[in-house]
Short mmCIF file of C-alpha atoms in Angstrom, two decimals:
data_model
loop_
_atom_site.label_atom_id
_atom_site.label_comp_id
_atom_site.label_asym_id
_atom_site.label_seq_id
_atom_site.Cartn_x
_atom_site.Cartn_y
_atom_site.Cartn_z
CA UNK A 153 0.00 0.00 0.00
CA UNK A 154 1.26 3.29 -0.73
CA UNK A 155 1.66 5.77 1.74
CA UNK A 156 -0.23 9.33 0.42
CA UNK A 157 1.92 12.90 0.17
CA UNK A 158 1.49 14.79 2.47
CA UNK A 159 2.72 18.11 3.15
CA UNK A 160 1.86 17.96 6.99
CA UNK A 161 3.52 16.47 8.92
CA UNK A 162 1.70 13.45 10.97
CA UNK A 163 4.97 12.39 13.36
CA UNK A 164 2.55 11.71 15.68
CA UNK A 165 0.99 8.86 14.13
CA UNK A 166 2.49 5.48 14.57
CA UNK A 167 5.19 6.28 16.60
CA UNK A 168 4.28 4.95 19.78
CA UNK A 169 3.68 8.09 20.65
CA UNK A 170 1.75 9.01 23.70
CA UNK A 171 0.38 12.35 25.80
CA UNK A 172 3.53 12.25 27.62
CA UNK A 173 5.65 12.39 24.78
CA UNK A 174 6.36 12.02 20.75
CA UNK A 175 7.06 8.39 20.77
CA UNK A 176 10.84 8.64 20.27
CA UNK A 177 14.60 10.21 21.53
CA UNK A 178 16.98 11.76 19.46
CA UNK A 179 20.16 10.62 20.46
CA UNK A 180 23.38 12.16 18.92
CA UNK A 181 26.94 11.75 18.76
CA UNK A 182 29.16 15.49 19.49
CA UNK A 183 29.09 18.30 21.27
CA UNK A 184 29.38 21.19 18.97
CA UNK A 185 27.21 24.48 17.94
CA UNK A 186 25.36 22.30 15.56
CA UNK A 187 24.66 19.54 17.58
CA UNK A 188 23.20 21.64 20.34
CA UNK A 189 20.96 23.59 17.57
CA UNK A 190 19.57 19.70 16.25
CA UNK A 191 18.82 19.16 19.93
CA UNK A 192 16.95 23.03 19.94
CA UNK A 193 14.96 22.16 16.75
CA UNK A 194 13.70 18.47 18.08
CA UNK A 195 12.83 20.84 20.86
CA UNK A 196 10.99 22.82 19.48
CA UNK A 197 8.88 21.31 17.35
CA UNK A 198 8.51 18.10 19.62
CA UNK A 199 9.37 19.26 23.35
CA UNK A 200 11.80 16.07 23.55
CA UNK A 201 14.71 16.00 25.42
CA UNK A 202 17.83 14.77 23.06
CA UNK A 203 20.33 12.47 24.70
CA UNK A 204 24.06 13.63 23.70
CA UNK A 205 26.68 11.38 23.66
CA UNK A 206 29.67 13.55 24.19
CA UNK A 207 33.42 13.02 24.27
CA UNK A 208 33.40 16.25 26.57
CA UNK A 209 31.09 19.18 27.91
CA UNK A 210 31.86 22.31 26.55
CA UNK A 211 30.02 25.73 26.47
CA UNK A 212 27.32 24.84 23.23
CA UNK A 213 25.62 21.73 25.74
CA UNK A 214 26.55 22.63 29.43
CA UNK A 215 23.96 23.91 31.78
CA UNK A 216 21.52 23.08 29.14
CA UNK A 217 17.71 22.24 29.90
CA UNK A 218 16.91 20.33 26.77
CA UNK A 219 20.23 17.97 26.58
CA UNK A 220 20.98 15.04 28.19
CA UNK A 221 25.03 14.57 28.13
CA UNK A 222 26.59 11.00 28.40
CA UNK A 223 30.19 11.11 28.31
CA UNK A 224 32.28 8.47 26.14
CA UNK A 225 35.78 8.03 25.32
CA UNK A 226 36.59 8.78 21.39
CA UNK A 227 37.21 5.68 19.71
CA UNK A 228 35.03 3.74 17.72
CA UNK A 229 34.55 0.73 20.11
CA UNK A 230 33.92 3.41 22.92
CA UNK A 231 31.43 5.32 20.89
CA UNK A 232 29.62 1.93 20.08
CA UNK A 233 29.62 0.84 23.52
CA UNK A 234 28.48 4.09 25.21
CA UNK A 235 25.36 4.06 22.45
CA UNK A 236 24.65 0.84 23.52
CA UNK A 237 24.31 1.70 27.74
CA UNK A 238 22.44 4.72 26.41
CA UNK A 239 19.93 2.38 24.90
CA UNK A 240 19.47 0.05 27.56
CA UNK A 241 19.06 2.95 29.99
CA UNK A 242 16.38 4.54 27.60
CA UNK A 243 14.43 1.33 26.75
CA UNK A 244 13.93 0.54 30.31
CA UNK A 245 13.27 4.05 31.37
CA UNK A 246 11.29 4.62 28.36
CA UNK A 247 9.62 1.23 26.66
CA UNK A 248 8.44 1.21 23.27
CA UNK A 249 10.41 4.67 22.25
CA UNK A 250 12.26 4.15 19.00
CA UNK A 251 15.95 5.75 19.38
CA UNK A 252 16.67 8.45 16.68
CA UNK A 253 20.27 8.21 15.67
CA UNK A 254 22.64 11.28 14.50
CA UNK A 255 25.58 13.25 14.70
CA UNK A 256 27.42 15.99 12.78
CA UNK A 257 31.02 14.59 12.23
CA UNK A 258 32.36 13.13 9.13
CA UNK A 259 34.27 10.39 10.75
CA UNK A 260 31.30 9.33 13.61
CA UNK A 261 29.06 9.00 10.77
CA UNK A 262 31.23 6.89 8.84
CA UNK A 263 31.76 4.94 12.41
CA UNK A 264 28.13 4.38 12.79
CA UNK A 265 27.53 3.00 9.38
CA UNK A 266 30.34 0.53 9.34
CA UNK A 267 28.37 -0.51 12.37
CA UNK A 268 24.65 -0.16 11.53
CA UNK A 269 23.77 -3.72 11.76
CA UNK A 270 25.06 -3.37 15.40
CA UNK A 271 23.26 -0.28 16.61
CA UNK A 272 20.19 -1.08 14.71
CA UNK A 273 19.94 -4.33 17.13
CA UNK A 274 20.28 -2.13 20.03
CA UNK A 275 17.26 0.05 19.00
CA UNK A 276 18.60 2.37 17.10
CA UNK A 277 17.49 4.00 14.07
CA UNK A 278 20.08 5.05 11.34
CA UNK A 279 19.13 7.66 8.85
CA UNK A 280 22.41 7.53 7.14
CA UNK A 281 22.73 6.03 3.21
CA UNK A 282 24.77 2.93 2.93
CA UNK A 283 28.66 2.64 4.13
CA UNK A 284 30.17 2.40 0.57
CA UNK A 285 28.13 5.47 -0.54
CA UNK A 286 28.95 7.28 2.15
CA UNK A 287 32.92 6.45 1.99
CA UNK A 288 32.42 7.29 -1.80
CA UNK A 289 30.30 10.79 -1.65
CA UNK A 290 33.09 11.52 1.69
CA UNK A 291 36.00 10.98 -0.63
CA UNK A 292 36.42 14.83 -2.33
CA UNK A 293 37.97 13.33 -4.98
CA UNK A 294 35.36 10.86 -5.73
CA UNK A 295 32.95 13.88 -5.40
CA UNK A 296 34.66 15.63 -7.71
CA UNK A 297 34.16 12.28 -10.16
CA UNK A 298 30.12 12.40 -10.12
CA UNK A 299 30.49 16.20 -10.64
CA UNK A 300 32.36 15.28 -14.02
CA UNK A 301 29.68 13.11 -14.82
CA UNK A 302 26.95 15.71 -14.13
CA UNK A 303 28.97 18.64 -15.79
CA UNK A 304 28.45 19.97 -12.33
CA UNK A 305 30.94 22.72 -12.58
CA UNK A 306 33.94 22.23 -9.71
CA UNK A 307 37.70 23.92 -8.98
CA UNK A 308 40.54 22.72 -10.82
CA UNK A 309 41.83 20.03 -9.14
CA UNK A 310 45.15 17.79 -9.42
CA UNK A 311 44.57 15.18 -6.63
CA UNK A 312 48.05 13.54 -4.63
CA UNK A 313 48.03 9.95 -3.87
CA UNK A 314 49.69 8.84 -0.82
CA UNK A 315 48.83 5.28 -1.36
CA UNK A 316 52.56 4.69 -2.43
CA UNK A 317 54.34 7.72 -0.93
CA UNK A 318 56.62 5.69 0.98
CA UNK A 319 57.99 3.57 -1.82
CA UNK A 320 61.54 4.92 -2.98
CA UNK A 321 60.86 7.90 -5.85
CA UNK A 322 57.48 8.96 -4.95
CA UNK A 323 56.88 12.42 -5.86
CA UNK A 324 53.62 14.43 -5.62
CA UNK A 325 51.81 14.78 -9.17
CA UNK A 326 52.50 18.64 -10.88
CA UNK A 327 50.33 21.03 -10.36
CA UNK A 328 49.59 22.75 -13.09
CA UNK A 329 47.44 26.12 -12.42
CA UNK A 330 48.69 29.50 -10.25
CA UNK A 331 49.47 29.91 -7.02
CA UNK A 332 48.26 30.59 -4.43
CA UNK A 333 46.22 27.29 -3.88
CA UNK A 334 44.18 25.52 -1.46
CA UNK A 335 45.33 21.91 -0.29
CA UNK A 336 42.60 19.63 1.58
CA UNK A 337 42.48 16.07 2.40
CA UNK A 338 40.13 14.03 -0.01
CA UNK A 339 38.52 12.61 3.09
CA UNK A 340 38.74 13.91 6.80
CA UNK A 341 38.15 10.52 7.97
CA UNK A 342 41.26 9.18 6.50
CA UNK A 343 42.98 12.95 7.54
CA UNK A 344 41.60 12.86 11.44
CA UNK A 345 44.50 10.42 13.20
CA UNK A 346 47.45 12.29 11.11
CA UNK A 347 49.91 14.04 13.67
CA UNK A 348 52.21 16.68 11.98
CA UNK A 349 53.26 20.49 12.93
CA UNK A 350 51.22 22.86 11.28
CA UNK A 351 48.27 20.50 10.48
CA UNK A 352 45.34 22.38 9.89
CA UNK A 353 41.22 21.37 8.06
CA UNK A 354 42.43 23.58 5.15
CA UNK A 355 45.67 25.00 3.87
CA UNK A 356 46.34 28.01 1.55
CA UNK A 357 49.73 27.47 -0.25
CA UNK A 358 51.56 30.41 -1.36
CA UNK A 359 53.92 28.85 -3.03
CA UNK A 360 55.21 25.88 -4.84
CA UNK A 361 57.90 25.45 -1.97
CA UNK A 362 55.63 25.84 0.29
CA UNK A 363 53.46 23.29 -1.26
CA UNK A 364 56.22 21.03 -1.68
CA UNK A 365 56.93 21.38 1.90
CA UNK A 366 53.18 20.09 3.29
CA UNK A 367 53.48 17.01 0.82
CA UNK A 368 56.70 15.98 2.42
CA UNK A 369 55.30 16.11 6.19
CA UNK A 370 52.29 14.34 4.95
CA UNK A 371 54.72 11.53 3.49
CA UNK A 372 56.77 11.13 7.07
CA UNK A 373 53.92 11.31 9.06
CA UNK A 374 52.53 8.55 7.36
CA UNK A 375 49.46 9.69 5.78
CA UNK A 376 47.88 7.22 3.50
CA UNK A 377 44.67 8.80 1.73
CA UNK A 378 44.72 11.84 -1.03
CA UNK A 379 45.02 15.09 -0.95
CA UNK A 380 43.33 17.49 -3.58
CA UNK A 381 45.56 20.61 -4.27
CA UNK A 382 42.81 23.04 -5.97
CA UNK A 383 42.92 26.23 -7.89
CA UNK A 384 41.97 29.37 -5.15
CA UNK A 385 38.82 30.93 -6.29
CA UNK A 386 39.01 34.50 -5.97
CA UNK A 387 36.80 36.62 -3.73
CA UNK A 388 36.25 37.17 -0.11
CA UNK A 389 33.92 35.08 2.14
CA UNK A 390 30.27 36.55 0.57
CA UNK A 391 31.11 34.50 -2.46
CA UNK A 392 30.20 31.27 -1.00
CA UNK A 393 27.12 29.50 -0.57
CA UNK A 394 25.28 26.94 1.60
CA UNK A 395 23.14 23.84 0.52
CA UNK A 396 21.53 21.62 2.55
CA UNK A 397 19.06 18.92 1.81
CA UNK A 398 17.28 15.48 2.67
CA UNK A 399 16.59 12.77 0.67
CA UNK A 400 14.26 10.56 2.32
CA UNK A 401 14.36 6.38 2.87
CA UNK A 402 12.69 6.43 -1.27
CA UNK A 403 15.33 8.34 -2.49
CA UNK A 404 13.37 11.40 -3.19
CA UNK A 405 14.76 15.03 -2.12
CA UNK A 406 12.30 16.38 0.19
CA UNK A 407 13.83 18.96 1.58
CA UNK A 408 16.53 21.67 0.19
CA UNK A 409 17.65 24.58 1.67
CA UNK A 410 20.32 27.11 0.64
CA UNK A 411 21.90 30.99 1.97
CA UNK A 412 24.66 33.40 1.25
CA UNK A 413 27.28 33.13 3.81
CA UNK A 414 28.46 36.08 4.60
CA UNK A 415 31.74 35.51 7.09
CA UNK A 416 33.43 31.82 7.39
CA UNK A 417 35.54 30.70 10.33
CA UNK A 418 39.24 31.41 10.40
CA UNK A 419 40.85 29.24 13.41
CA UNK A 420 42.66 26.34 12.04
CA UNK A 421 40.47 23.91 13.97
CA UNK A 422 36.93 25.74 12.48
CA UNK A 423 38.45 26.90 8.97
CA UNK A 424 35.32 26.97 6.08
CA UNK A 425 32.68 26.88 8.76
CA UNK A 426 30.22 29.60 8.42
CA UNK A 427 29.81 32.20 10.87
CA UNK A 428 27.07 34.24 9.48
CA UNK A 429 24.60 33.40 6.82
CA UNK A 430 21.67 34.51 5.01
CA UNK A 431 18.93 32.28 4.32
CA UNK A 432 18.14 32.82 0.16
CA UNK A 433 16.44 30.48 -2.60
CA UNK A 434 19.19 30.01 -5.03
CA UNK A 435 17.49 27.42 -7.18
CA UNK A 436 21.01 26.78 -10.07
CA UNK A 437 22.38 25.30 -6.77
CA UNK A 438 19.66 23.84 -5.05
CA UNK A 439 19.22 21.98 -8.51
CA UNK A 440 22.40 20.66 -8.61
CA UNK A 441 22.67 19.41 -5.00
CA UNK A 442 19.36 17.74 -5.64
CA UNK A 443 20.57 15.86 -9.06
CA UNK A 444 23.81 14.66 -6.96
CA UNK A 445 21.76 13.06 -4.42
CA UNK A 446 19.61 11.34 -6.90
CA UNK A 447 21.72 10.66 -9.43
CA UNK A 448 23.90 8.67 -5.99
CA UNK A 449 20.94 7.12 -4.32
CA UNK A 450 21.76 9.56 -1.58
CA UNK A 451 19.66 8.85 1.49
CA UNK A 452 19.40 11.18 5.31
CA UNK A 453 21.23 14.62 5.14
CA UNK A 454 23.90 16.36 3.30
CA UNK A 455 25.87 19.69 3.24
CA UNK A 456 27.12 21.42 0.15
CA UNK A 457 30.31 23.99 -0.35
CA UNK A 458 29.98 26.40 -3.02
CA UNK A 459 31.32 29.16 -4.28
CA UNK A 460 30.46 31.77 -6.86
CA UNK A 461 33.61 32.28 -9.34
CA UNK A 462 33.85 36.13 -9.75
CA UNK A 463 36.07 35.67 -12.90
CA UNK A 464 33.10 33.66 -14.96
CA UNK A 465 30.53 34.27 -12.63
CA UNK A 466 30.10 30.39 -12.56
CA UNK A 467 28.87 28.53 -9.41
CA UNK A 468 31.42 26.02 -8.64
CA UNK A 469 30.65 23.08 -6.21
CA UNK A 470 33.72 22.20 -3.76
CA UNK A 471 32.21 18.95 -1.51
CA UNK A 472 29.71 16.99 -0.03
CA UNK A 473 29.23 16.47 3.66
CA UNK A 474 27.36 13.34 4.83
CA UNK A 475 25.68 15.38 7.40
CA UNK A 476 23.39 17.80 8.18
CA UNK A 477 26.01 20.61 8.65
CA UNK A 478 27.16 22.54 11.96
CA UNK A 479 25.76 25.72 11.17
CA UNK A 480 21.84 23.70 10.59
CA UNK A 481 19.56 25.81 12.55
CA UNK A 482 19.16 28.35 9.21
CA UNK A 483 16.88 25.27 8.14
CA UNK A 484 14.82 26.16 11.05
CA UNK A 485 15.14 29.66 10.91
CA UNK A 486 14.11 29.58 7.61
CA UNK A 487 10.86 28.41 7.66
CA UNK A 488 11.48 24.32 7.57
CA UNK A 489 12.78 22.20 10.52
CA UNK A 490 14.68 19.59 9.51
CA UNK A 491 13.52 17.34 11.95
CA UNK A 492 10.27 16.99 11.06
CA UNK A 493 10.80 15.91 7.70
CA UNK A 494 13.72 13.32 8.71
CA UNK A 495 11.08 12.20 11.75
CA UNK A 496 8.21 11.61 9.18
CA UNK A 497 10.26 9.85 6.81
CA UNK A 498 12.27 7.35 9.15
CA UNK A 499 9.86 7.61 12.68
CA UNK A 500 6.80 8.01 11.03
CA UNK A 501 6.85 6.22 7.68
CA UNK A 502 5.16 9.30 6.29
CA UNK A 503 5.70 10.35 2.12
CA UNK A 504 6.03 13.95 2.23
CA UNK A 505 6.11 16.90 -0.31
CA UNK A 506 8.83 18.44 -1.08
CA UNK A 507 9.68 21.69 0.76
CA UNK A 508 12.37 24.31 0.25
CA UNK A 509 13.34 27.15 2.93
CA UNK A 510 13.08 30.38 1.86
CA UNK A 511 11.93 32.49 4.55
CA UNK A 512 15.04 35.40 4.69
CA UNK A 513 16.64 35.45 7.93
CA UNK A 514 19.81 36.19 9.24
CA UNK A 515 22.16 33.44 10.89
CA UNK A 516 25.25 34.48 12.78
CA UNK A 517 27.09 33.92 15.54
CA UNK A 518 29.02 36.72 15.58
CA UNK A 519 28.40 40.32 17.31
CA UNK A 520 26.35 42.47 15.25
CA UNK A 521 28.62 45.10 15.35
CA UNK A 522 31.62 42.63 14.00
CA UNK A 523 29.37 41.50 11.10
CA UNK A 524 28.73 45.06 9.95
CA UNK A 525 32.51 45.65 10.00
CA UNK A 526 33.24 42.51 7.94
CA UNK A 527 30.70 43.17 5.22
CA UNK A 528 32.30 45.21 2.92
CA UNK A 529 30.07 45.13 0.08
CA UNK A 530 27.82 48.37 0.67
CA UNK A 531 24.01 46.68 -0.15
CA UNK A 532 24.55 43.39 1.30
CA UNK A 533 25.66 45.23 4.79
CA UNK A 534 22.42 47.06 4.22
CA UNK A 535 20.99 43.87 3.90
CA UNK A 536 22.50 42.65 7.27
CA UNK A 537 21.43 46.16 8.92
CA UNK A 538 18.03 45.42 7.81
CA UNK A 539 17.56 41.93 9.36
CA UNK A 540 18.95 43.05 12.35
CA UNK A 541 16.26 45.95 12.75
CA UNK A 542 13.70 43.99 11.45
CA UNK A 543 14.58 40.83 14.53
CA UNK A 544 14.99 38.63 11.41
CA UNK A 545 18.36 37.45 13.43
CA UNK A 546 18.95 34.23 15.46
CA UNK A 547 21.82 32.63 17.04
CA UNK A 548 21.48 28.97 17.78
CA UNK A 549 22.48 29.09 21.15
CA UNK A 550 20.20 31.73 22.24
CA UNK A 551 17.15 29.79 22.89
CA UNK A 552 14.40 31.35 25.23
CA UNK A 553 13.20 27.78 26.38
CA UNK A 554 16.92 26.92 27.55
CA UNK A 555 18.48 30.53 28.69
CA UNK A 556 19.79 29.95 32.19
CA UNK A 557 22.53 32.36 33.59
CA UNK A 558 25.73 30.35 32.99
CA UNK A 559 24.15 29.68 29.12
CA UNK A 560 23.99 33.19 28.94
CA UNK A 561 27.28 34.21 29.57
CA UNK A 562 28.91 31.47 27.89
CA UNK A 563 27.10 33.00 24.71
CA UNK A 564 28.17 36.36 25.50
CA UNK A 565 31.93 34.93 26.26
CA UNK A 566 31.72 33.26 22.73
CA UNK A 567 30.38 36.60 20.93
CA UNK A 568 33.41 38.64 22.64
CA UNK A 569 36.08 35.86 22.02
CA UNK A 570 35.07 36.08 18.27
CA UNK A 571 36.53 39.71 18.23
CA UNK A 572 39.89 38.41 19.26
CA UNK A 573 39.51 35.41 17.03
CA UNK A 574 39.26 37.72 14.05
CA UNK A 575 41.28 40.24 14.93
CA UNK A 576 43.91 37.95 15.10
CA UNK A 577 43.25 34.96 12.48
CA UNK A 578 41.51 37.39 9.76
CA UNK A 579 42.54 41.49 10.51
CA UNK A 580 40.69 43.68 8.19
CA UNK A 581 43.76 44.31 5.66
CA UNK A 582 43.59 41.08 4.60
CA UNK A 583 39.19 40.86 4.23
CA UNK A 584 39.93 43.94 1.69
CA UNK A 585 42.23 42.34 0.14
CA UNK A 586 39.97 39.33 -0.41
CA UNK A 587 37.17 41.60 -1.26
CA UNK A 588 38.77 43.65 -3.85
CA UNK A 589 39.17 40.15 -5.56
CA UNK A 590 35.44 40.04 -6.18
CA UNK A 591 35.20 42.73 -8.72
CA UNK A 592 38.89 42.73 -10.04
CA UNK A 593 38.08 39.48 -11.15
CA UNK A 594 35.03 39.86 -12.40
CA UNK A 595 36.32 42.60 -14.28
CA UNK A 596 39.24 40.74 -16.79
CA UNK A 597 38.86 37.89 -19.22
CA UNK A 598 38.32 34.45 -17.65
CA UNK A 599 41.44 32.24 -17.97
CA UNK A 600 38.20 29.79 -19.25
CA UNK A 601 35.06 30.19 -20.80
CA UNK A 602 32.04 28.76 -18.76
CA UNK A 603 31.82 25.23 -18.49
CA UNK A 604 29.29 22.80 -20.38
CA UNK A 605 25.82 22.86 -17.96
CA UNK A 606 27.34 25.78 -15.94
CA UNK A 607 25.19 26.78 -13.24
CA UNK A 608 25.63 30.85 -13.63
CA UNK A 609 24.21 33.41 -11.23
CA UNK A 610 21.15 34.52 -11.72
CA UNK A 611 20.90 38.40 -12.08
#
């Protein structure tokens, strides 16, 4: 029999649900900004408390009213075996709640796949697509294969093997475009036990010696997995964009959301993370997320990089993410909560319609006053003044159901160490430098005409 679409959600029905509750508990894996703003969204649309299994307790979860921390050590058997006291503590304090399974690190999620079969006999549920997908889609490399295929446009790339880098004459593959250039692992997964000086999530090269240098503490410290060296897109941090979607247990993509970021990250730890965002229907992207998931059999949530190419004014696609995304409460914000449709679909067994987010709000995390500063471009800080007046503005950590004292000053503490964080990591000098990028390259001949299918901005 085939389940109806339906653009309401009905989470309610056959869930086991009951007056004193929605029938199930989110449980998920971290600790971060976005796991605490998954936790605020199940909380607000279901008033369920979300058990966190944590490998500490820092400021985004302490002291908080609507989490439930469990601390675990951080390897994989640990993980598995905390999850599995957390599930015989629920079941018998709880009986006949289903256990909603997440989290929002590359390297967890690829943990909890490889042991699905596991978990799922514990009680868990797993809306994650299957292991081999996700160690293809997590592969940057292999991302930037089913891009080729879709004449989804993407950087120029020359990927390094390290598969063989410690056989006598290894030497890292030419690289063949300008510097400066960006250098990223192909997967974080295979990246996160590497210990080296200097490691960082994302290096810009300056130089070919400089290059030359990374490869070789790569080699001796034994990395195994590739590394994509990639052409630096011009432009400052308003040039990239967000995409985040759902395909549910069918296949189909019912949910899509996308926004203009606005200011990224700049610690080593948090590099390419948003800080500020605004929530805007950009459908050449939204489009081309959607084809990759279904052209991949893509199933449960996924996170796109993008970036607008000021020299061709081409939309170029950079990764996928096998997760909802740190920075996932502009779903929310923006008029769809992500929960609900991943509840319906896996909890529920409900067929929904598809929904996009396009309400226009402002996500940041950063003072107000810092944003203005940062925004160079003269209408889009308008933009950002506007929102701000208007109380189109959240922060995922502000939450008026959770706001006891010691939450509200670590938020405050976080807003004022973001000053120093930028003042130090990304001064102003270099953000105009960045900027001034945006039109100077937009203003000369592309090195390359746009590419076959190129997904251009729309005026």
């Amino acid at each position: 029999m085939t389940t109806p679409v339906s653009s309401t959600s009905t989470a309610a029905q056959g869930t086991g649900a009951t007056a004193s509750g929605p029938g199930f508990r989110p449980v998920i894996v971290g600790s971060d900004i976005g796991v605490y703003a998954l936790a605020r969204s199940f909380h607000e649309r279901y008033a369920v408390r979300t058990t966190v299994v944590a490998f500490a307790e820092p400021g985004p979860i302490a002291h908080s009213r609507i989490v439930d921390t469990v601390l675990s050590g951080v390897e994989g058997e640990q993980i598995v075996a905390a999850l599995r006291k957390v599930a015989t503590d629920l079941s018998a304090r709880h009986p006949g709640e289903q256990l909603l399974l997440l989290t929002n690190m590359d390297w967890v999620v690829r943990v909890l796949a490889h042991r699905r079969a596991e978990l799922e006999s514990a009680g868990f549920v797993l809306p994650f697509a299957d292991v081999a997908l996700i160690d293809r889609i997590s592969d940057k490399a292999e991302f930037q294969e089913i891009c080729t295929e879709l004449g989804i446009p993407t950087p120029a790339t020359v990927i390094q093997d390290f598969r063989a880098a410690a056989e006598p004459g290894w030497e890292p593959a030419p690289v063949g475009f300008d510097f400066p250039v960006i250098a990223k692992p192909a997967s974080s997964a295979d990246y996160h036990d590497v210990q080296f000086a200097g490691k960082k999530k994302i290096f810009e090269i300056a130089t070919p010696a400089e290059l030359d240098r990374l490869m070789l503490s790569l080699r001796e410290a034994g990395f195994k997995g590739r590394f994509l060296v990639q052409e630096m897109i011009p432009g400052d941090d308003t040039q990239m964009r967000s995409v985040t979607a759902y395909a549910d247990t069918s296949g189909r993509v019912t949910l899509r959301c996308s926004a203009r970021v606005l200011l990224e990250e700049r610690t080593p730890a948090a590099r390419g993370n948003p800080s500020a965002m605004i929530v805007e229907r950009i459908d050449e992207i939204l489009d081309a997320a959607q084809r990759i998931l279904e052209h991949t059999g893509w199933k449960g949530f996924a996170n796109f990089d993008v970036k607008l190419d000021p020299r061709d004014g081409v939309f170029k696609f950079f990764e996928q993410n096998p997760r909802i995304g740190r920075n996932n409460y502009y779903l929310t914000a923006g008029g769809q909560n992500p929960t609900e449709v991943l509840v319906d679909d896996v909890i529920a067994g409900v067929r929904r319609a598809p929904v996009t987010a396009e309400r226009e709000v402002l996500y940041s995390v950063v003072p107000r006053s810092l944003l203005r500063r940062y925004v160079l471009d003269p209408a889009l800080r308008a933009r950002v003044v506007r929102l701000q007046r208007e109380g189109k503005a959240v922060h995922p950590l502000r939450y008026a159901a959770d706001a006891a004292p010691r939450r509200r000053l670590y938020v405050l503490t976080a807003l004022v160490n973001h000053v120093r964080k930028y003042r130090q990591f990304y001064p102003l000098e270099a953000l105009r430098a960045n900027y001034a990028a945006n039109s100077a390259a937009g203003s000369g001949t592309a090195t390359n005409g746009p590419r076959p299918h190129a997904l251009k901005e729309t005026p």
